[in-house]
JSON list of C-alpha atoms in Angstrom, two decimals:
[
{"chain": "A", "resi": 1443, "resn": "MET", "atom": "CA", "xyz": [7.94, -9.72, 11.95]},
{"chain": "A", "resi": 1444, "resn": "ALA", "atom": "CA", "xyz": [6.25, -8.58, 8.78]},
{"chain": "A", "resi": 1445, "resn": "ALA", "atom": "CA", "xyz": [2.87, -9.89, 7.80]},
{"chain": "A", "resi": 1446, "resn": "PRO", "atom": "CA", "xyz": [2.45, -13.71, 8.52]},
{"chain": "A", "resi": 1447, "resn": "THR", "atom": "CA", "xyz": [2.61, -16.48, 5.54]},
{"chain": "A", "resi": 1448, "resn": "GLY", "atom": "CA", "xyz": [-0.04, -18.52, 4.49]},
{"chain": "A", "resi": 1449, "resn": "ARG", "atom": "CA", "xyz": [-3.41, -18.31, 3.93]},
{"chain": "A", "resi": 1450, "resn": "SER", "atom": "CA", "xyz": [-5.15, -18.16, 7.16]},
{"chain": "A", "resi": 1451, "resn": "GLY", "atom": "CA", "xyz": [-2.46, -16.25, 8.56]},
{"chain": "A", "resi": 1452, "resn": "ARG", "atom": "CA", "xyz": [-3.00, -14.05, 5.95]},
{"chain": "A", "resi": 1453, "resn": "ARG", "atom": "CA", "xyz": [-6.45, -13.70, 6.53]},
{"chain": "A", "resi": 1454, "resn": "ALA", "atom": "CA", "xyz": [-6.59, -13.81, 10.51]},
{"chain": "A", "resi": 1455, "resn": "TRP", "atom": "CA", "xyz": [-4.15, -10.50, 10.02]},
{"chain": "A", "resi": 1456, "resn": "ALA", "atom": "CA", "xyz": [-6.53, -9.11, 7.60]},
{"chain": "A", "resi": 1457, "resn": "ALA", "atom": "CA", "xyz": [-9.30, -8.94, 9.85]},
{"chain": "A", "resi": 1458, "resn": "LEU", "atom": "CA", "xyz": [-7.02, -8.20, 12.66]},
{"chain": "A", "resi": 1459, "resn": "VAL", "atom": "CA", "xyz": [-5.70, -5.10, 11.51]},
{"chain": "A", "resi": 1460, "resn": "PRO", "atom": "CA", "xyz": [-8.22, -2.72, 10.10]},
{"chain": "A", "resi": 1461, "resn": "ALA", "atom": "CA", "xyz": [-10.18, -3.34, 13.16]},
{"chain": "A", "resi": 1462, "resn": "ALA", "atom": "CA", "xyz": [-7.22, -2.72, 15.88]},
{"chain": "A", "resi": 1463, "resn": "LEU", "atom": "CA", "xyz": [-6.41, 0.49, 13.95]},
{"chain": "A", "resi": 1464, "resn": "LEU", "atom": "CA", "xyz": [-9.60, 1.69, 14.01]},
{"chain": "A", "resi": 1465, "resn": "CYS", "atom": "CA", "xyz": [-9.79, 1.31, 17.49]},
{"chain": "A", "resi": 1466, "resn": "LEU", "atom": "CA", "xyz": [-6.79, 2.47, 18.28]},
{"chain": "A", "resi": 1467, "resn": "ALA", "atom": "CA", "xyz": [-7.40, 5.65, 16.22]},
{"chain": "A", "resi": 1468, "resn": "ALA", "atom": "CA", "xyz": [-10.65, 6.12, 18.37]},
{"chain": "A", "resi": 1469, "resn": "SER", "atom": "CA", "xyz": [-8.59, 6.06, 21.53]},
{"chain": "A", "resi": 1470, "resn": "ALA", "atom": "CA", "xyz": [-5.89, 8.38, 20.71]},
{"chain": "A", "resi": 1471, "resn": "ALA", "atom": "CA", "xyz": [-8.16, 10.92, 20.97]},
{"chain": "A", "resi": 1472, "resn": "ALA", "atom": "CA", "xyz": [-9.37, 10.21, 24.11]},
{"chain": "A", "resi": 1473, "resn": "GLU", "atom": "CA", "xyz": [-6.21, 9.30, 25.90]},
{"chain": "A", "resi": 1474, "resn": "PRO", "atom": "CA", "xyz": [-5.48, 11.80, 28.66]},
{"chain": "A", "resi": 1475, "resn": "GLY", "atom": "CA", "xyz": [-2.16, 13.31, 27.73]},
{"chain": "A", "resi": 1476, "resn": "ALA", "atom": "CA", "xyz": [-2.28, 12.33, 23.69]},
{"chain": "A", "resi": 1477, "resn": "GLU", "atom": "CA", "xyz": [-1.82, 14.66, 21.05]},
{"chain": "A", "resi": 1478, "resn": "PRO", "atom": "CA", "xyz": [-5.74, 14.60, 19.37]},
{"chain": "A", "resi": 1479, "resn": "GLY", "atom": "CA", "xyz": [-6.38, 12.85, 16.41]},
{"chain": "A", "resi": 1480, "resn": "THR", "atom": "CA", "xyz": [-4.36, 12.87, 12.92]},
{"chain": "A", "resi": 1481, "resn": "ALA", "atom": "CA", "xyz": [-1.38, 15.19, 12.64]},
{"chain": "A", "resi": 1482, "resn": "GLY", "atom": "CA", "xyz": [-0.28, 16.49, 9.06]},
{"chain": "A", "resi": 1483, "resn": "PHE", "atom": "CA", "xyz": [3.02, 17.07, 8.34]},
{"chain": "A", "resi": 1484, "resn": "ASP", "atom": "CA", "xyz": [4.71, 17.90, 4.94]},
{"chain": "A", "resi": 1485, "resn": "VAL", "atom": "CA", "xyz": [7.30, 15.25, 3.23]},
{"chain": "A", "resi": 1486, "resn": "ARG", "atom": "CA", "xyz": [9.75, 17.68, 1.45]},
{"chain": "A", "resi": 1487, "resn": "PRO", "atom": "CA", "xyz": [11.68, 16.36, -1.47]},
{"chain": "A", "resi": 1488, "resn": "GLY", "atom": "CA", "xyz": [15.09, 18.31, -2.06]},
{"chain": "A", "resi": 1489, "resn": "GLY", "atom": "CA", "xyz": [17.07, 14.59, -0.99]},
{"chain": "A", "resi": 1490, "resn": "GLU", "atom": "CA", "xyz": [17.89, 15.42, 2.57]},
{"chain": "A", "resi": 1491, "resn": "VAL", "atom": "CA", "xyz": [16.92, 13.40, 5.17]},
{"chain": "A", "resi": 1492, "resn": "HIS", "atom": "CA", "xyz": [13.73, 14.54, 7.22]},
{"chain": "A", "resi": 1493, "resn": "SER", "atom": "CA", "xyz": [11.89, 13.33, 10.14]},
{"chain": "A", "resi": 1494, "resn": "PHE", "atom": "CA", "xyz": [8.05, 13.47, 11.63]},
{"chain": "A", "resi": 1495, "resn": "SER", "atom": "CA", "xyz": [7.54, 12.30, 15.64]},
{"chain": "A", "resi": 1496, "resn": "ARG", "atom": "CA", "xyz": [4.30, 11.43, 17.53]},
{"chain": "A", "resi": 1497, "resn": "SER", "atom": "CA", "xyz": [4.02, 10.60, 21.26]},
{"chain": "A", "resi": 1498, "resn": "LEU", "atom": "CA", "xyz": [1.33, 9.12, 23.31]},
{"chain": "A", "resi": 1499, "resn": "GLY", "atom": "CA", "xyz": [2.32, 8.69, 26.60]},
{"chain": "A", "resi": 1500, "resn": "ASP", "atom": "CA", "xyz": [5.50, 5.85, 27.07]},
{"chain": "A", "resi": 1501, "resn": "TYR", "atom": "CA", "xyz": [5.30, 5.17, 23.03]},
{"chain": "A", "resi": 1502, "resn": "SER", "atom": "CA", "xyz": [6.36, 7.20, 19.84]},
{"chain": "A", "resi": 1503, "resn": "CYS", "atom": "CA", "xyz": [6.59, 6.82, 17.03]},
{"chain": "A", "resi": 1504, "resn": "THR", "atom": "CA", "xyz": [9.38, 8.53, 14.25]},
{"chain": "A", "resi": 1505, "resn": "PHE", "atom": "CA", "xyz": [9.30, 8.38, 10.10]},
{"chain": "A", "resi": 1506, "resn": "THR", "atom": "CA", "xyz": [12.73, 9.58, 8.78]},
{"chain": "A", "resi": 1507, "resn": "TYR", "atom": "CA", "xyz": [13.26, 9.47, 5.03]},
{"chain": "A", "resi": 1508, "resn": "SER", "atom": "CA", "xyz": [14.37, 11.42, 2.07]},
{"chain": "A", "resi": 1509, "resn": "ALA", "atom": "CA", "xyz": [12.77, 11.74, -1.30]},
{"chain": "A", "resi": 1510, "resn": "GLN", "atom": "CA", "xyz": [13.48, 13.67, -4.72]},
{"chain": "A", "resi": 1511, "resn": "GLY", "atom": "CA", "xyz": [10.97, 15.33, -7.22]},
{"chain": "A", "resi": 1512, "resn": "GLY", "atom": "CA", "xyz": [7.91, 17.77, -7.18]},
{"chain": "A", "resi": 1513, "resn": "THR", "atom": "CA", "xyz": [7.12, 19.67, -4.51]},
{"chain": "A", "resi": 1514, "resn": "ASN", "atom": "CA", "xyz": [5.87, 19.22, -0.97]},
{"chain": "A", "resi": 1515, "resn": "GLU", "atom": "CA", "xyz": [3.12, 16.79, 0.13]},
{"chain": "A", "resi": 1516, "resn": "GLN", "atom": "CA", "xyz": [0.87, 16.84, 2.47]},
{"chain": "A", "resi": 1517, "resn": "TRP", "atom": "CA", "xyz": [1.09, 13.61, 4.87]},
{"chain": "A", "resi": 1518, "resn": "GLN", "atom": "CA", "xyz": [-0.70, 12.53, 7.70]},
{"chain": "A", "resi": 1519, "resn": "MET", "atom": "CA", "xyz": [0.41, 10.59, 11.37]},
{"chain": "A", "resi": 1520, "resn": "ASN", "atom": "CA", "xyz": [-1.79, 8.39, 13.67]},
{"chain": "A", "resi": 1521, "resn": "VAL", "atom": "CA", "xyz": [-0.45, 6.69, 16.48]},
{"chain": "A", "resi": 1522, "resn": "GLY", "atom": "CA", "xyz": [-3.36, 4.98, 19.32]},
{"chain": "A", "resi": 1523, "resn": "ILE", "atom": "CA", "xyz": [-2.96, 2.88, 21.99]},
{"chain": "A", "resi": 1524, "resn": "SER", "atom": "CA", "xyz": [-5.90, -0.43, 22.57]},
{"chain": "A", "resi": 1525, "resn": "GLU", "atom": "CA", "xyz": [-8.13, -0.06, 25.50]},
{"chain": "A", "resi": 1526, "resn": "ASP", "atom": "CA", "xyz": [-6.18, -2.68, 27.45]},
{"chain": "A", "resi": 1527, "resn": "ASN", "atom": "CA", "xyz": [-2.70, -0.87, 26.32]},
{"chain": "A", "resi": 1528, "resn": "GLY", "atom": "CA", "xyz": [-1.58, -4.39, 24.64]},
{"chain": "A", "resi": 1529, "resn": "LEU", "atom": "CA", "xyz": [-0.80, -2.95, 21.29]},
{"chain": "A", "resi": 1530, "resn": "PHE", "atom": "CA", "xyz": [0.58, 0.44, 20.03]},
{"chain": "A", "resi": 1531, "resn": "SER", "atom": "CA", "xyz": [-0.12, 1.56, 16.42]},
{"chain": "A", "resi": 1532, "resn": "CYS", "atom": "CA", "xyz": [1.45, 4.12, 14.15]},
{"chain": "A", "resi": 1533, "resn": "SER", "atom": "CA", "xyz": [-0.16, 4.93, 10.93]},
{"chain": "A", "resi": 1534, "resn": "ILE", "atom": "CA", "xyz": [1.92, 7.49, 8.54]},
{"chain": "A", "resi": 1535, "resn": "TRP", "atom": "CA", "xyz": [0.29, 7.68, 4.85]},
{"chain": "A", "resi": 1536, "resn": "ARG", "atom": "CA", "xyz": [-0.63, 10.37, 1.91]},
{"chain": "A", "resi": 1537, "resn": "PRO", "atom": "CA", "xyz": [-4.77, 10.85, 1.98]},
{"chain": "A", "resi": 1538, "resn": "GLN", "atom": "CA", "xyz": [-4.49, 11.77, -1.58]},
{"chain": "A", "resi": 1539, "resn": "GLY", "atom": "CA", "xyz": [-3.32, 8.11, -2.19]},
{"chain": "A", "resi": 1540, "resn": "LYS", "atom": "CA", "xyz": [-0.80, 7.78, -4.75]},
{"chain": "A", "resi": 1541, "resn": "SER", "atom": "CA", "xyz": [2.77, 9.54, -3.29]},
{"chain": "A", "resi": 1542, "resn": "TYR", "atom": "CA", "xyz": [4.98, 11.09, -6.61]},
{"chain": "A", "resi": 1543, "resn": "LEU", "atom": "CA", "xyz": [7.49, 11.76, -5.07]},
{"chain": "A", "resi": 1544, "resn": "PHE", "atom": "CA", "xyz": [10.56, 9.53, -5.39]},
{"chain": "A", "resi": 1545, "resn": "PHE", "atom": "CA", "xyz": [11.94, 7.98, -1.94]},
{"chain": "A", "resi": 1546, "resn": "THR", "atom": "CA", "xyz": [15.58, 7.27, -1.57]},
{"chain": "A", "resi": 1547, "resn": "GLN", "atom": "CA", "xyz": [14.83, 6.08, 1.74]},
{"chain": "A", "resi": 1548, "resn": "PHE", "atom": "CA", "xyz": [12.28, 5.61, 4.96]},
{"chain": "A", "resi": 1549, "resn": "LYS", "atom": "CA", "xyz": [12.04, 4.26, 8.55]},
{"chain": "A", "resi": 1550, "resn": "ALA", "atom": "CA", "xyz": [9.85, 3.97, 10.56]},
{"chain": "A", "resi": 1551, "resn": "GLU", "atom": "CA", "xyz": [10.72, 3.80, 14.38]},
{"chain": "A", "resi": 1552, "resn": "VAL", "atom": "CA", "xyz": [8.17, 2.68, 17.17]},
{"chain": "A", "resi": 1553, "resn": "LYS", "atom": "CA", "xyz": [9.82, 3.11, 20.54]},
{"chain": "A", "resi": 1554, "resn": "GLY", "atom": "CA", "xyz": [8.72, 1.34, 23.93]},
{"chain": "A", "resi": 1555, "resn": "ALA", "atom": "CA", "xyz": [7.06, -1.41, 22.06]},
{"chain": "A", "resi": 1556, "resn": "LYS", "atom": "CA", "xyz": [7.64, -4.24, 19.73]},
{"chain": "A", "resi": 1557, "resn": "ILE", "atom": "CA", "xyz": [6.40, -4.82, 16.59]},
{"chain": "A", "resi": 1558, "resn": "GLU", "atom": "CA", "xyz": [4.00, -7.35, 16.08]},
{"chain": "A", "resi": 1559, "resn": "TYR", "atom": "CA", "xyz": [2.96, -6.58, 12.41]},
{"chain": "A", "resi": 1560, "resn": "ALA", "atom": "CA", "xyz": [4.21, -3.96, 9.88]},
{"chain": "A", "resi": 1561, "resn": "MET", "atom": "CA", "xyz": [3.40, -3.35, 5.79]},
{"chain": "A", "resi": 1562, "resn": "ALA", "atom": "CA", "xyz": [4.01, -0.51, 3.51]},
{"chain": "A", "resi": 1563, "resn": "TYR", "atom": "CA", "xyz": [2.15, 0.48, 0.53]},
{"chain": "A", "resi": 1564, "resn": "SER", "atom": "CA", "xyz": [3.32, 1.99, -2.88]},
{"chain": "A", "resi": 1565, "resn": "GLN", "atom": "CA", "xyz": [0.20, 3.59, -3.06]},
{"chain": "A", "resi": 1566, "resn": "ALA", "atom": "CA", "xyz": [-3.32, 3.95, -0.74]},
{"chain": "A", "resi": 1567, "resn": "ALA", "atom": "CA", "xyz": [-6.74, 3.72, -0.36]},
{"chain": "A", "resi": 1568, "resn": "VAL", "atom": "CA", "xyz": [-8.24, 6.65, -1.73]},
{"chain": "A", "resi": 1569, "resn": "GLY", "atom": "CA", "xyz": [-12.02, 6.70, -3.49]},
{"chain": "A", "resi": 1570, "resn": "ALA", "atom": "CA", "xyz": [-12.08, 3.21, -5.77]},
{"chain": "A", "resi": 1571, "resn": "GLN", "atom": "CA", "xyz": [-8.59, 2.73, -5.76]},
{"chain": "A", "resi": 1572, "resn": "ASN", "atom": "CA", "xyz": [-7.42, -0.08, -2.89]},
{"chain": "A", "resi": 1573, "resn": "ASP", "atom": "CA", "xyz": [-3.81, 0.08, -0.77]},
{"chain": "A", "resi": 1574, "resn": "ILE", "atom": "CA", "xyz": [-0.97, -1.60, -3.17]},
{"chain": "A", "resi": 1575, "resn": "PRO", "atom": "CA", "xyz": [1.32, -3.21, -0.83]},
{"chain": "A", "resi": 1576, "resn": "LEU", "atom": "CA", "xyz": [5.38, -3.28, -1.23]},
{"chain": "A", "resi": 1577, "resn": "LYS", "atom": "CA", "xyz": [6.86, -6.53, -2.24]},
{"chain": "A", "resi": 1578, "resn": "GLN", "atom": "CA", "xyz": [8.21, -8.43, 0.82]},
{"chain": "A", "resi": 1579, "resn": "GLU", "atom": "CA", "xyz": [11.52, -7.63, -0.52]},
{"chain": "A", "resi": 1580, "resn": "GLU", "atom": "CA", "xyz": [11.30, -4.21, -0.58]},
{"chain": "A", "resi": 1581, "resn": "PHE", "atom": "CA", "xyz": [11.20, -3.50, 2.69]},
{"chain": "A", "resi": 1582, "resn": "GLU", "atom": "CA", "xyz": [12.56, -4.68, 6.32]},
{"chain": "A", "resi": 1583, "resn": "VAL", "atom": "CA", "xyz": [10.78, -5.33, 9.49]},
{"chain": "A", "resi": 1584, "resn": "ALA", "atom": "CA", "xyz": [13.06, -5.47, 12.93]},
{"chain": "A", "resi": 1585, "resn": "GLU", "atom": "CA", "xyz": [11.78, -5.29, 16.29]},
{"chain": "A", "resi": 1586, "resn": "THR", "atom": "CA", "xyz": [11.43, -1.81, 16.44]},
{"chain": "A", "resi": 1587, "resn": "THR", "atom": "CA", "xyz": [11.73, -0.46, 12.87]},
{"chain": "A", "resi": 1588, "resn": "VAL", "atom": "CA", "xyz": [10.25, -0.71, 9.64]},
{"chain": "A", "resi": 1589, "resn": "SER", "atom": "CA", "xyz": [12.69, 0.47, 6.61]},
{"chain": "A", "resi": 1590, "resn": "HIS", "atom": "CA", "xyz": [13.81, 0.34, 2.85]},
{"chain": "A", "resi": 1591, "resn": "ARG", "atom": "CA", "xyz": [15.96, -2.65, 1.30]},
{"chain": "A", "resi": 1592, "resn": "GLU", "atom": "CA", "xyz": [18.87, -0.86, 0.07]},
{"chain": "A", "resi": 1593, "resn": "GLY", "atom": "CA", "xyz": [19.02, -1.94, -3.23]},
{"chain": "A", "resi": 1594, "resn": "LYS", "atom": "CA", "xyz": [15.35, -4.10, -3.68]},
{"chain": "A", "resi": 1595, "resn": "PHE", "atom": "CA", "xyz": [13.37, -0.66, -2.84]},
{"chain": "A", "resi": 1596, "resn": "ARG", "atom": "CA", "xyz": [11.74, 0.61, -5.93]},
{"chain": "A", "resi": 1597, "resn": "PHE", "atom": "CA", "xyz": [11.59, 4.25, -4.50]},
{"chain": "A", "resi": 1598, "resn": "GLU", "atom": "CA", "xyz": [7.93, 4.58, -4.23]},
{"chain": "A", "resi": 1599, "resn": "LEU", "atom": "CA", "xyz": [6.18, 5.49, -0.48]},
{"chain": "A", "resi": 1600, "resn": "SER", "atom": "CA", "xyz": [2.41, 6.13, 0.01]},
{"chain": "A", "resi": 1601, "resn": "LYS", "atom": "CA", "xyz": [1.57, 4.52, 3.14]},
{"chain": "A", "resi": 1602, "resn": "LEU", "atom": "CA", "xyz": [2.95, 2.47, 6.32]},
{"chain": "A", "resi": 1603, "resn": "MET", "atom": "CA", "xyz": [1.14, 0.82, 9.03]},
{"chain": "A", "resi": 1604, "resn": "ILE", "atom": "CA", "xyz": [2.64, -0.97, 12.28]},
{"chain": "A", "resi": 1605, "resn": "VAL", "atom": "CA", "xyz": [1.24, -2.64, 15.01]},
{"chain": "A", "resi": 1606, "resn": "ALA", "atom": "CA", "xyz": [3.03, -3.17, 18.47]},
{"chain": "A", "resi": 1607, "resn": "LYS", "atom": "CA", "xyz": [3.23, -5.37, 21.32]},
{"chain": "A", "resi": 1608, "resn": "THR", "atom": "CA", "xyz": [3.93, -3.19, 24.14]},
{"chain": "A", "resi": 1609, "resn": "PRO", "atom": "CA", "xyz": [5.33, -5.13, 27.55]},
{"chain": "A", "resi": 1610, "resn": "ARG", "atom": "CA", "xyz": [3.09, -5.60, 30.20]},
{"chain": "A", "resi": 1611, "resn": "ASP", "atom": "CA", "xyz": [4.23, -6.21, 33.40]},
{"chain": "A", "resi": 1612, "resn": "GLU", "atom": "CA", "xyz": [2.86, -10.12, 34.72]},
{"chain": "A", "resi": 1613, "resn": "LEU", "atom": "CA", "xyz": [1.72, -10.60, 38.08]}
]
């Protein structure tokens, strides 16, 4: 499910998501057996399909893409788990804000959890610039994936955020 519709739903997610992502990012570094902090990777143009993955315990996030134009760009990925193990997050972004690559496709997939919230952005916040979200028709959110929508995606991507609910054993 993408961002909830309606004013009150948007306000609730607008307050919840940044706080949840900060908590999840902080806990990722402290989690035993976790890859500490944020991992950097190169997004490479050339039209070939590339992937980058990170795992944390039973959960993983994989970013798969194809891009054209320019030269390699440095991107980052962070995965985290909430203190109560109820949420898994995956954030993928270009720290410089706007990507100058022409993305022909993208998909982020989580394993071990189901997506509760996801958003894609054409520009990531940096300095005085704000996040600029893609239009809802440009991407689609399924149970475990966020991907471009063929024929609607305008080839700009600079950030992806996913918050997924982990399975819980009920007593």
